[in-house]
Amino acid sequence: MFVAMIVGILGILPFPSIATAYAPRLTLASSTPGAETRVGHLPQVLQLVFNDKIVDAQVILTGPDSAAVSLGAVTVRNETARIALGVPDGAPGSYTVSYTATGSNGAAGNGSFSFTVTTGAKTGTSAKPTRTPSPTAAPTVLPVGTSAAAAPADFLTSKAQPPAAAAPPAAGRPAWWTYAAVLLVVACVLVVFLGFSRRRIRPGIPAK
C-alpha cells in the first residue's frame, strides 16, 4: 500500500515542466567581432554563434555616441545568427552588441558584449580658413595716347575734376563809331588831296 501511494504521487507530478525548467540555458559561444576585441573598421556583418540551435534572434548595435546603428534583417541558421549592417563604416570608439535569442527547445538567452573600432570612418576634415581678398581700387582709365608715367596727377585720383573754364567769347562786330572815324579820316584825306590838286592846275596870273 505504501508503494502504491508513492507511485500515485509520482504520477501526478509535472515532469515535463520540471524538465523544461532544468533545460540548459542558451548562451553565446562566440561572435564576430569577438567580445573585447579591437578592429580597424566597423564590420559589414555581425555573427553570433550560440551553444544550441536557435529559431529567432533580435540584435541591437549601439555606437560610441549611444545611438543605435542601422542593421538589416537577422538570418538564422542552426546555432548561428547573421546580421548585415546598414552603414558602410562607423566612427572610432566602443560599440555594444545586445542580443536576445530563442532556442529550438524553448530556452531563451540574452546578453551583450562590446568591441572597439580603432580607425573607423573619418568624420570630416577641418576646413582651412579661406582668406577674403582685400578690395582693390577700380583701375584708372587714362585718355588714349597718354601713358601712366606721363599722365598728370589729376588722372590718377578718383576725385571728380571741375569743368574746364569756358573760352572767352569771340569779339563782336566793331561799334558804329569805328566806321564813322574811318569815314572821317578818308574824307579828310580826299579834301587835302583835292585842295593840293587845284593849286597845281590853277593858271598863273600875268604880272602888270
mmCIF file of C-alpha atoms in Angstrom, residues 25-28 48 50 52-59 76 79 81 98-104 106-111:
data_model
loop_
_atom_site.group_PDB
_atom_site.id
_atom_site.type_symbol
_atom_site.label_atom_id
_atom_site.label_comp_id
_atom_site.label_asym_id
_atom_site.label_seq_id
_atom_site.Cartn_x
_atom_site.Cartn_y
_atom_site.Cartn_z
ATOM 1 C CA ARG A 25 20.381 27.865 -20.794
ATOM 2 C CA LEU A 26 21.008 29.327 -24.261
ATOM 3 C CA THR A 27 24.348 31.128 -24.203
ATOM 4 C CA LEU A 28 26.607 32.858 -26.719
ATOM 5 C CA LEU A 48 26.591 35.385 -33.232
ATOM 6 C CA PHE A 50 25.109 30.081 -29.677
ATOM 7 C CA ASP A 52 22.352 25.346 -29.269
ATOM 8 C CA LYS A 53 20.104 25.684 -32.286
ATOM 9 C CA ILE A 54 18.072 28.857 -32.345
ATOM 10 C CA VAL A 55 14.823 29.768 -34.049
ATOM 11 C CA ASP A 56 14.842 33.511 -33.533
ATOM 12 C CA ALA A 57 17.168 36.354 -32.517
ATOM 13 C CA GLN A 58 16.992 40.125 -32.048
ATOM 14 C CA VAL A 59 20.159 42.237 -32.098
ATOM 15 C CA VAL A 76 19.185 32.381 -38.527
ATOM 16 C CA GLU A 79 23.220 27.870 -33.989
ATOM 17 C CA ALA A 81 22.615 34.357 -36.386
ATOM 18 C CA SER A 98 22.875 43.498 -27.239
ATOM 19 C CA TYR A 99 21.056 40.279 -28.205
ATOM 20 C CA THR A 100 18.062 38.130 -27.310
ATOM 21 C CA ALA A 101 17.684 34.646 -28.806
ATOM 22 C CA THR A 102 15.233 31.740 -28.532
ATOM 23 C CA GLY A 103 16.435 28.110 -28.800
ATOM 24 C CA SER A 104 14.718 25.278 -30.614
ATOM 25 C CA GLY A 106 12.230 26.732 -25.956
ATOM 26 C CA ALA A 107 15.159 28.005 -23.916
ATOM 27 C CA ALA A 108 15.928 31.749 -24.154
ATOM 28 C CA GLY A 109 19.133 33.661 -23.762
ATOM 29 C CA ASN A 110 20.173 37.300 -23.754
ATOM 30 C CA GLY A 111 23.269 39.327 -23.094
#
